[in-house]
Amino acid sequence: MIRILLLPLLALAGAAFAVMTVAAGSQPAPVAQPVADPSRPPFENYIAGSGILEAMDKNVAIGSPLARLVLEVNVKVGDEVEAGTPLFKLDDRDTRAELAVRKSAAAASRAKLERLKSAPRAEEIPPAEARVVAAEAVLGDLRNQVTLWESVADKRAVTVEDLQRRKFAVQAQEARLAEAKASLLLLKAGSWKADLQVAEADLAAAEAQAAQTDTEISRLVVRAPAKGMVLQVNVRAGEFAPAGALQNPLMLFGPLERIHLRVDVDENDAWRFRKDAAAVAFVRGNRELKTDLKFERVEPYVIPKRSLTGDSTERVDTRVMQAVYSFDRNKLPVYVGQQMDVYIEVKNGAKP
C-alpha cells in the first residue's frame, strides 16, 4: 500500500523541480556593471586625449657619473629634499688616497716657493762677507810678497820662475776675491725672477691636480639637482652602479610644487587645438575627481603614439602632438605616472 502511494508522490516532485529549473533558466542574466562610469565631456565641442602625470620639467633620471660601487643610499622613496641634498654616495677610497698624495706635492711646491721668496736668509750674509774679507787678506799678503821679491837688489838671489809663480798666485787670488764678491752680491740680490716664476708654476700645477681630485671626490656624492621628491630608488648599498643612461634609472626624481600632465593630441585634431582653450582633466576610476588645467607649452615635434588604448579602430601608426598642462598637486589624490582623461574645448569646430 505504501509503495503504491509513494511512487506517484515522487513523480509529482520531479515534475515540479523540472518546471522550476526551466523557469529559472529562462530569466535574463544580470548585466555586469562597469567598475567606474567614464568621465562625461564638459564641453559641447572638444578634443579628447589621454594624459600622463609627470613632475615639473619632466621626471629626472638620476645616474652615476662613474661606474663604481655604491657605499650608501641617503634617501628613500617619497622623501622631499632640497637642492644639493646627497642622494647616494659612491666608493671614493682610491680617490681620497690620491688626493692626499697630490696635497703633499702641493705642500712641497709651496714650501719651495716660500724658500725662494724669503732668500737671502739673514744668517747667510755674514759668512759670505767673511769669505770676501779673507780673500782680500790673502790677496794683500801675496801682493806684499811680490813687492818684496821685486825690491831685492841682487837679482841673482831671486829666480825668474819664483817671481812669476808669485805673480800668478796674485792673479789667481784676485779671481777668487772677485768670485767671493760676486757671490755676496748674488746672495744679497735674492732669488732670480725666473726661478720664482718656475716655482709658482709648479705650485699652481700641483694645486690644480689636487683640486681636480677633490672635484672627482665631490662628483662621487650624487646630489639632488633641485628641490623635489624622490619618486623611485632602484639602487642599494653594496650594488654596482654603472655609468651612463640606463633603461631603469638608479633613482627617479622630480620637483612637484606643481604637477605636469602631458596630453597626447591626435594629429588629426592638432589643427583644432588652441593654447588659450579651456581644458579639464578627470581621474580614471572616479569621474567626480576633476580639475581645471593651466596650459604650459606645446612640444613642437609630433611623435608616434606610444600609449595605446586597445580600441580595435585605433591605428598603431598614429602620431600625436603633445601638449603640457599643469595643476596644483594638492587638488587631487593622484601620483606621477598615472593616466588621466583630458578634454580640451573647441569653440569653433565640428563635434568630434
Coordinates of C-alpha atoms in Angstrom, one line a residue:
M1 CA 0.0 0.0 0.0
I2 CA 2.9 2.4 0.9
R3 CA 4.7 1.7 -2.3
I4 CA 1.6 2.4 -4.4
L5 CA 1.2 5.9 -2.8
L6 CA 5.0 6.8 -2.8
L7 CA 5.6 6.4 -6.5
P8 CA 3.0 9.0 -7.6
L9 CA 4.3 11.5 -5.0
L10 CA 7.9 11.2 -6.3
A11 CA 6.7 11.7 -9.8
L12 CA 4.9 14.9 -8.9
A13 CA 8.0 16.2 -7.0
G14 CA 10.2 15.5 -10.1
A15 CA 7.8 17.3 -12.4
A16 CA 7.7 20.3 -10.1
F17 CA 11.5 20.5 -9.9
A18 CA 11.8 20.4 -13.7
V19 CA 9.3 23.2 -14.1
M20 CA 11.2 25.4 -11.6
T21 CA 14.5 24.7 -13.4
V22 CA 13.2 25.7 -16.8
A23 CA 11.6 28.8 -15.4
A24 CA 14.8 29.9 -13.7
G25 CA 16.9 29.3 -16.9
S26 CA 14.5 31.4 -19.0
Q27 CA 15.2 34.6 -16.9
P28 CA 17.8 37.0 -18.4
A29 CA 21.3 37.1 -16.8
P30 CA 22.1 40.3 -14.8
V31 CA 24.1 42.8 -16.8
A32 CA 27.7 43.4 -15.4
Q33 CA 28.1 47.0 -14.2
P34 CA 31.3 48.8 -15.1
V35 CA 33.8 49.4 -12.3
A36 CA 33.5 53.1 -12.8
D37 CA 31.5 55.3 -15.1
P38 CA 33.5 57.0 -17.8
S39 CA 34.0 60.7 -17.5
R40 CA 31.5 63.0 -19.1
P41 CA 32.8 65.6 -21.6
P42 CA 32.4 69.0 -20.0
F43 CA 32.3 70.8 -23.4
E44 CA 29.9 70.6 -26.4
N45 CA 32.8 70.7 -28.8
Y46 CA 36.1 69.2 -27.6
I47 CA 39.3 67.4 -28.3
A48 CA 39.8 64.3 -26.2
G49 CA 43.2 63.0 -25.2
S50 CA 45.0 60.7 -22.8
G51 CA 47.4 62.3 -20.4
I52 CA 50.1 61.0 -18.2
L53 CA 51.3 62.8 -15.0
E54 CA 54.9 63.8 -14.6
A55 CA 57.0 66.1 -12.5
M56 CA 57.7 69.6 -13.5
D57 CA 60.2 69.8 -16.4
K58 CA 59.8 66.0 -16.8
N59 CA 61.0 63.3 -14.4
V60 CA 64.7 63.4 -13.8
A61 CA 66.5 60.1 -14.2
I62 CA 69.4 60.2 -11.7
G63 CA 72.5 58.4 -12.9
S64 CA 76.1 57.8 -11.8
P65 CA 79.0 59.9 -13.3
L66 CA 81.4 57.0 -12.9
A67 CA 81.0 53.2 -12.8
R68 CA 81.6 52.4 -9.1
L69 CA 80.4 50.6 -6.1
V70 CA 77.6 52.3 -4.0
L71 CA 78.7 52.8 -0.4
E72 CA 75.5 54.3 1.0
V73 CA 72.0 55.5 -0.1
N74 CA 70.8 58.6 1.8
V75 CA 67.1 58.8 0.8
K76 CA 64.1 56.7 0.3
V77 CA 61.0 56.8 -1.9
G78 CA 58.7 59.7 -1.1
D79 CA 61.4 61.9 0.6
E80 CA 61.1 65.6 -0.3
V81 CA 64.6 67.0 -0.4
E82 CA 66.2 70.4 -1.1
A83 CA 68.6 71.1 -3.9
G84 CA 72.1 69.7 -3.2
T85 CA 70.9 67.1 -0.8
P86 CA 73.0 63.9 -1.0
L87 CA 71.1 61.1 -2.7
F88 CA 73.7 58.3 -2.7
K89 CA 77.5 58.0 -2.4
L90 CA 79.9 56.0 -4.5
D91 CA 83.2 54.4 -3.4
D92 CA 85.8 57.1 -3.1
R93 CA 88.6 55.4 -1.2
D94 CA 91.1 55.4 -4.1
T95 CA 90.5 59.0 -5.0
R96 CA 90.9 60.1 -1.4
A97 CA 94.3 58.4 -1.2
E98 CA 95.3 60.1 -4.5
L99 CA 94.1 63.4 -3.1
A100 CA 96.4 63.0 -0.1
V101 CA 99.4 62.4 -2.4
R102 CA 98.6 65.4 -4.5
K103 CA 98.1 67.7 -1.5
S104 CA 101.6 66.6 -0.2
A105 CA 103.1 67.5 -3.6
A106 CA 101.4 70.9 -3.5
A107 CA 102.7 71.5 0.0
A108 CA 106.3 70.7 -1.1
S109 CA 105.9 73.1 -4.1
R110 CA 104.6 75.8 -1.8
A111 CA 107.5 75.4 0.7
K112 CA 110.0 75.6 -2.2
L113 CA 108.4 78.9 -3.4
E114 CA 108.4 80.3 0.1
R115 CA 112.1 79.5 0.4
L116 CA 112.9 81.3 -2.8
K117 CA 110.8 84.3 -1.8
S118 CA 112.5 84.5 1.7
A119 CA 116.1 84.4 0.3
P120 CA 118.6 85.5 1.4
R121 CA 118.4 84.4 4.9
A122 CA 120.0 86.9 7.4
E123 CA 122.3 84.1 8.6
E124 CA 123.8 83.5 5.2
I125 CA 125.2 87.1 4.6
P126 CA 127.9 87.3 7.4
P127 CA 129.7 84.1 6.2
A128 CA 129.7 85.4 2.6
E129 CA 131.1 88.7 3.8
A130 CA 133.7 86.9 5.8
R131 CA 134.8 85.0 2.7
V132 CA 135.3 88.3 0.9
V133 CA 137.4 89.7 3.7
A134 CA 139.5 86.5 3.9
A135 CA 140.1 86.6 0.1
E136 CA 141.2 90.3 0.4
A137 CA 143.6 89.4 3.2
V138 CA 145.2 86.6 1.2
L139 CA 145.5 88.8 -1.8
G140 CA 147.2 91.5 0.2
D141 CA 149.7 89.0 1.5
L142 CA 150.5 87.7 -1.9
R143 CA 151.0 91.2 -3.3
N144 CA 153.3 92.1 -0.4
Q145 CA 155.4 89.0 -1.2
V146 CA 155.7 90.0 -4.9
T147 CA 156.7 93.6 -3.8
L148 CA 159.4 92.1 -1.5
W149 CA 160.8 89.8 -4.2
E150 CA 160.9 92.7 -6.7
S151 CA 162.7 95.0 -4.2
V152 CA 165.7 92.7 -3.8
A153 CA 168.8 94.5 -5.1
D154 CA 170.7 91.4 -6.1
K155 CA 168.7 89.9 -8.9
R156 CA 170.7 86.7 -8.6
A157 CA 169.0 86.0 -5.3
V158 CA 165.6 85.8 -6.9
T159 CA 164.8 83.4 -9.8
V160 CA 162.6 84.5 -12.5
E161 CA 160.5 81.4 -12.1
D162 CA 159.7 82.1 -8.5
L163 CA 158.8 85.7 -9.2
Q164 CA 156.5 84.7 -12.0
R165 CA 154.8 82.0 -9.8
R166 CA 154.1 84.6 -7.1
K167 CA 152.6 87.0 -9.7
F168 CA 150.4 84.2 -11.0
A169 CA 149.3 83.4 -7.4
V170 CA 148.3 87.1 -7.1
Q171 CA 146.2 86.9 -10.2
A172 CA 144.5 83.7 -9.0
Q173 CA 143.7 85.2 -5.7
E174 CA 142.3 88.3 -7.4
A175 CA 139.9 86.0 -9.3
R176 CA 138.9 84.2 -6.1
L177 CA 138.2 87.6 -4.5
A178 CA 136.1 88.7 -7.5
E179 CA 134.2 85.4 -7.2
A180 CA 133.6 85.9 -3.5
K181 CA 132.3 89.4 -4.1
A182 CA 130.0 88.3 -6.9
S183 CA 128.6 85.5 -4.7
L184 CA 127.9 88.1 -2.0
L185 CA 126.1 90.4 -4.4
L186 CA 124.1 87.4 -5.8
L187 CA 123.1 86.3 -2.3
K188 CA 122.0 89.9 -1.4
A189 CA 120.0 90.2 -4.6
G190 CA 117.7 87.3 -3.5
S191 CA 116.1 84.7 -5.8
W192 CA 116.1 85.1 -9.6
K193 CA 112.8 86.2 -11.0
A194 CA 112.7 83.3 -13.5
D195 CA 113.2 80.8 -10.6
L196 CA 110.3 82.4 -8.8
Q197 CA 108.1 82.1 -11.9
V198 CA 109.0 78.4 -12.3
A199 CA 108.3 77.7 -8.6
E200 CA 105.0 79.5 -8.9
A201 CA 104.0 77.5 -12.0
D202 CA 105.0 74.2 -10.2
L203 CA 102.8 75.2 -7.2
A204 CA 99.9 76.1 -9.5
A205 CA 100.1 72.8 -11.3
A206 CA 100.2 70.8 -8.0
E207 CA 97.2 72.7 -6.6
A208 CA 95.3 72.2 -9.8
Q209 CA 95.9 68.5 -9.7
A210 CA 94.7 68.4 -6.0
A211 CA 91.6 70.4 -7.0
Q212 CA 90.9 68.0 -9.8
T213 CA 91.0 65.0 -7.5
D214 CA 88.8 66.9 -5.0
T215 CA 86.3 67.5 -7.7
E216 CA 86.3 63.8 -8.6
I217 CA 85.5 63.1 -4.9
S218 CA 82.7 65.6 -4.9
R219 CA 81.2 64.0 -8.0
L220 CA 81.1 60.7 -6.3
V221 CA 78.4 62.1 -4.0
V222 CA 75.3 62.3 -6.2
R223 CA 73.1 65.2 -5.1
A224 CA 69.5 66.4 -5.8
P225 CA 69.6 68.7 -8.8
A226 CA 66.7 70.8 -7.4
K227 CA 64.0 70.8 -4.8
G228 CA 61.7 67.9 -5.3
M229 CA 60.6 64.4 -4.4
V230 CA 62.3 61.0 -4.7
L231 CA 59.9 59.0 -6.9
Q232 CA 61.9 55.8 -7.3
V233 CA 65.0 54.2 -5.7
N234 CA 66.5 51.3 -7.8
V235 CA 69.9 51.1 -6.1
R236 CA 71.1 49.7 -2.8
A237 CA 74.3 50.0 -0.8
G238 CA 76.8 47.4 -2.0
E239 CA 75.4 47.3 -5.5
F240 CA 77.5 48.3 -8.6
A241 CA 76.3 51.5 -10.2
P242 CA 77.0 51.6 -14.0
A243 CA 77.7 54.9 -15.6
G244 CA 75.7 56.4 -18.5
A245 CA 72.0 56.4 -19.4
L246 CA 70.1 53.3 -18.1
Q247 CA 66.8 51.8 -19.1
N248 CA 65.9 51.7 -15.4
P249 CA 67.5 54.7 -13.7
L250 CA 69.2 54.4 -10.4
M251 CA 66.8 57.0 -9.0
L252 CA 63.8 58.9 -10.4
F253 CA 63.4 62.4 -9.1
G254 CA 61.1 65.3 -9.8
P255 CA 60.1 68.7 -8.5
L256 CA 56.4 68.6 -7.5
E257 CA 55.4 72.1 -6.5
R258 CA 53.0 71.7 -9.4
I259 CA 52.4 68.6 -11.3
H260 CA 52.5 68.4 -15.1
L261 CA 50.1 66.5 -17.3
R262 CA 51.4 65.5 -20.8
V263 CA 48.5 65.1 -23.1
D264 CA 48.6 63.2 -26.4
V265 CA 46.5 65.0 -29.1
D266 CA 45.9 63.1 -32.2
E267 CA 47.5 64.6 -35.3
N268 CA 44.1 64.7 -36.9
D269 CA 42.9 67.1 -34.2
A270 CA 46.1 69.1 -34.0
W271 CA 44.7 71.9 -36.2
R272 CA 41.8 72.4 -33.9
F273 CA 43.9 72.9 -30.8
R274 CA 44.2 76.3 -29.3
K275 CA 46.6 77.3 -26.5
D276 CA 44.1 79.5 -24.8
A277 CA 41.3 76.9 -24.8
A278 CA 39.9 75.6 -21.5
A279 CA 41.0 72.1 -20.5
V280 CA 39.7 69.8 -17.8
A281 CA 41.3 66.5 -16.6
F282 CA 39.4 63.6 -15.0
V283 CA 40.8 60.9 -12.7
R284 CA 40.3 57.5 -14.2
G285 CA 38.1 55.4 -11.9
N286 CA 36.2 58.4 -10.3
R287 CA 34.5 60.9 -12.7
E288 CA 33.8 63.2 -9.7
L289 CA 37.5 63.9 -9.3
K290 CA 38.5 66.5 -11.9
T291 CA 40.5 69.7 -12.1
D292 CA 40.9 72.7 -14.5
L293 CA 44.3 72.7 -16.2
K294 CA 46.7 75.5 -16.8
F295 CA 48.5 75.5 -20.2
E296 CA 52.3 75.4 -20.1
R297 CA 53.6 74.6 -23.5
V298 CA 53.3 72.6 -26.7
E299 CA 56.0 70.2 -27.9
P300 CA 56.6 71.4 -31.4
Y301 CA 57.7 68.0 -32.7
V302 CA 54.9 65.5 -33.5
I303 CA 55.9 62.0 -32.3
P304 CA 54.5 58.4 -32.8
K305 CA 51.8 57.5 -30.3
R306 CA 53.3 55.3 -27.5
S307 CA 50.3 54.6 -25.2
L308 CA 47.5 52.6 -27.0
T309 CA 44.0 52.2 -25.5
G310 CA 43.4 48.8 -27.2
D311 CA 40.5 50.0 -29.3
S312 CA 40.0 47.9 -32.5
T313 CA 39.8 51.1 -34.6
E314 CA 43.0 52.5 -33.2
R315 CA 45.9 52.7 -35.6
V316 CA 49.4 51.8 -34.4
D317 CA 50.9 54.3 -36.8
T318 CA 49.1 57.3 -35.3
R319 CA 51.2 60.3 -34.5
V320 CA 50.4 62.7 -31.7
M321 CA 51.1 66.3 -30.7
Q322 CA 52.0 66.6 -27.0
A323 CA 50.6 69.5 -25.0
V324 CA 51.8 70.0 -21.4
Y325 CA 49.4 71.3 -18.8
S326 CA 49.8 71.8 -15.0
F327 CA 47.7 71.9 -11.9
D328 CA 48.2 72.0 -8.1
R329 CA 49.3 68.6 -6.9
N330 CA 47.2 69.1 -3.7
K331 CA 43.9 69.3 -5.6
L332 CA 43.6 65.6 -6.5
P333 CA 44.9 62.3 -5.0
V334 CA 47.0 61.4 -8.0
Y335 CA 50.5 60.2 -8.5
V336 CA 53.3 60.6 -11.0
G337 CA 52.9 58.2 -13.9
Q338 CA 49.2 57.9 -13.5
Q339 CA 46.9 58.4 -16.6
M340 CA 44.0 60.9 -16.8
D341 CA 41.3 61.7 -19.3
V342 CA 41.6 65.2 -20.7
Y343 CA 39.1 67.3 -22.6
I344 CA 40.1 70.5 -24.4
E345 CA 37.4 72.9 -25.5
V346 CA 37.0 73.7 -29.2
K347 CA 34.9 76.8 -29.7
N348 CA 34.7 76.9 -33.4
G349 CA 34.8 73.4 -35.0
A350 CA 32.8 70.3 -35.7
K351 CA 31.8 67.9 -33.0
P352 CA 34.3 65.1 -32.6

